[in-house]
XYZ file of C-alpha atoms in Angstrom:
214
model
C 83.837 51.716 42.634
C 83.242 55.181 41.155
C 80.495 53.738 38.948
C 78.701 52.340 42.013
C 78.796 55.748 43.689
C 77.374 57.402 40.572
C 74.561 54.855 40.423
C 73.731 55.474 44.095
C 73.641 59.231 43.536
C 71.321 58.818 40.545
C 69.012 56.542 42.563
C 68.904 58.992 45.465
C 68.072 61.895 43.169
C 65.380 59.815 41.479
C 63.904 58.894 44.856
C 63.811 62.504 46.046
C 62.229 63.551 42.749
C 59.601 60.836 43.205
C 58.693 62.132 46.680
C 58.493 65.709 45.391
C 56.364 64.753 42.389
C 53.984 62.730 44.526
C 53.466 65.699 46.848
C 52.593 67.934 43.883
C 50.310 65.323 42.355
C 48.304 64.993 45.558
C 47.009 68.547 45.121
C 44.983 67.368 42.129
C 43.612 64.206 43.737
C 40.301 64.132 45.656
C 41.901 62.317 48.570
C 40.404 62.742 52.042
C 43.851 62.513 53.596
C 45.607 64.797 51.122
C 47.447 66.594 53.929
C 49.434 63.424 54.678
C 52.850 62.717 53.146
C 53.030 60.570 50.027
C 53.306 56.803 50.629
C 52.283 57.040 54.281
C 49.560 54.438 53.636
C 52.016 51.933 52.185
C 52.807 48.871 54.258
C 56.391 48.374 55.387
C 57.402 45.665 52.832
C 56.169 47.742 49.883
C 57.862 50.844 51.241
C 61.167 48.966 51.427
C 60.841 48.047 47.749
C 59.760 51.507 46.622
C 62.646 53.293 48.341
C 65.242 51.078 46.630
C 67.210 50.379 49.783
C 67.266 54.024 50.866
C 64.327 53.986 53.224
C 66.174 56.179 55.721
C 65.699 59.127 53.337
C 61.935 58.646 53.372
C 61.967 58.286 57.167
C 63.895 61.543 57.571
C 61.456 63.264 55.227
C 58.380 62.054 57.140
C 59.962 62.872 60.507
C 60.679 66.460 59.447
C 57.155 66.736 58.032
C 55.628 65.652 61.356
C 57.718 68.129 63.344
C 56.584 70.952 61.062
C 53.002 69.732 61.224
C 53.001 69.918 65.023
C 54.046 73.556 65.111
C 50.939 75.788 65.357
C 50.724 78.248 62.511
C 52.734 76.192 60.044
C 49.561 75.247 58.221
C 46.916 77.942 58.551
C 43.926 75.815 57.599
C 44.801 72.873 59.777
C 43.616 72.293 63.323
C 45.750 70.371 65.776
C 43.291 67.984 67.364
C 43.972 64.727 69.184
C 42.153 62.697 66.535
C 44.021 64.411 63.698
C 47.489 64.063 65.225
C 46.932 60.534 66.550
C 45.831 59.312 63.118
C 48.975 60.675 61.492
C 51.284 59.305 64.173
C 49.692 55.853 63.985
C 49.949 55.738 60.191
C 53.636 56.598 60.265
C 54.267 54.254 63.223
C 52.823 51.336 61.248
C 55.732 51.724 58.817
C 58.095 51.308 61.794
C 60.589 54.090 61.046
C 63.991 53.532 62.642
C 64.120 57.022 64.164
C 63.948 56.863 67.947
C 63.123 60.548 68.377
C 60.031 60.134 66.176
C 58.426 57.801 68.724
C 59.558 59.879 71.705
C 58.321 63.176 70.261
C 55.034 61.637 69.112
C 54.234 60.346 72.569
C 55.334 63.475 74.386
C 52.791 65.329 72.266
C 50.030 62.746 72.791
C 50.673 62.195 76.502
C 51.573 65.678 77.697
C 50.186 68.168 75.180
C 46.906 66.346 74.636
C 46.933 64.577 78.021
C 46.182 61.219 76.398
C 48.933 58.789 77.464
C 46.815 55.800 76.471
C 47.094 56.903 72.834
C 50.828 56.178 73.037
C 50.382 52.421 73.321
C 50.270 51.728 69.593
C 53.106 53.988 68.393
C 55.389 52.881 71.229
C 54.662 49.207 70.513
C 55.677 49.822 66.901
C 58.744 51.702 68.087
C 59.870 48.723 70.157
C 59.551 46.528 67.067
C 61.412 48.975 64.847
C 64.146 49.646 67.419
C 64.426 46.569 69.658
C 67.765 47.822 71.012
C 66.246 51.042 72.419
C 65.808 51.339 76.190
C 64.279 54.816 75.965
C 61.090 53.702 74.219
C 60.092 50.984 76.748
C 61.147 53.299 79.592
C 58.749 55.954 78.309
C 55.957 53.389 78.074
C 56.737 52.258 81.618
C 56.549 55.829 82.872
C 53.246 56.502 81.130
C 51.680 53.391 82.631
C 53.061 53.868 86.134
C 52.871 57.635 86.566
C 50.323 58.941 84.071
C 47.760 56.121 84.145
C 48.311 54.794 87.672
C 49.072 51.274 86.453
C 52.270 50.462 88.383
C 52.366 46.756 87.565
C 52.126 47.390 83.846
C 54.727 50.104 84.231
C 56.961 47.614 86.014
C 56.891 45.290 83.004
C 58.202 47.958 80.656
C 60.768 49.322 83.092
C 62.083 45.772 83.388
C 62.212 45.491 79.607
C 64.089 48.789 79.403
C 66.563 47.728 82.101
C 67.591 44.655 80.090
C 69.042 46.799 77.305
C 72.651 47.808 76.971
C 73.487 51.259 78.388
C 70.153 51.518 80.223
C 70.309 53.428 83.547
C 70.918 51.091 86.471
C 67.997 52.382 88.532
C 65.420 51.049 86.024
C 65.599 47.462 87.275
C 65.227 48.550 90.889
C 62.327 50.815 89.968
C 60.670 47.934 88.123
C 60.839 45.730 91.218
C 59.471 48.461 93.469
C 56.600 49.241 91.110
C 55.694 45.553 90.973
C 55.316 45.521 94.761
C 53.909 49.072 94.890
C 56.683 50.223 97.214
C 58.199 53.170 95.410
C 59.538 56.131 97.368
C 59.396 59.827 96.528
C 63.054 59.526 95.515
C 62.159 56.793 93.011
C 59.365 58.929 91.595
C 61.707 61.896 91.228
C 64.264 59.752 89.414
C 61.619 58.477 87.020
C 60.457 62.013 86.229
C 64.015 63.259 85.774
C 64.649 60.455 83.275
C 61.690 61.659 81.208
C 62.927 65.249 81.416
C 66.272 63.978 80.147
C 64.542 62.495 77.087
C 62.627 65.721 76.486
C 65.833 67.746 76.574
C 67.616 65.194 74.409
C 65.197 65.702 71.514
C 64.626 69.408 72.324
C 60.928 68.882 72.968
C 58.851 71.971 73.641
C 55.240 71.831 74.685
C 52.875 72.894 71.939
C 49.535 74.570 72.413
C 46.888 72.299 70.893
C 44.559 74.139 68.532
C 40.969 73.031 68.353
C 38.374 74.044 65.827
C 35.645 76.400 67.009
């Protein structure tokens, strides 16, 4: 038993060293996307093999990197543009990390900071694949369709999906039905917005100020 623990520790240290070495090596490579984390272009099956069964470590690393990347001033030479951020989020989403807050934070930034809710479709679709038990991800997609893009019927579909999950708020199913028939009340709208505020507070989201190049 002790031998197994030692082997796991050695593997974890080797994996962390590999990530660190790859980051240093990138400085010497003429790569157009050199600001991205190592292995972000790898497809999910290859990433599973490379991380030796400890993919959660890589996911934590990439998640922390993205949070730092979104904070203005962290990287002096970088501009926070919609195209730049969306590309990074989509690349990471393709690997389907099993971190719910990654998908929530990503789409709060895209939808509310950059006012581009449509750009959330791909990352949220990947989030629903990575975390099929999550009700928060489809609820967010439902809200973006219904309240940010004025597509109540599409929003209804995702609210219904969210309501079918364990521990989902009871009002989601009712809201789905009302959106489908376009008969929501101001009380329903307030509830929907409060649910999104709950998610924002849950992950400690703070609105960033997008930086654009001159």
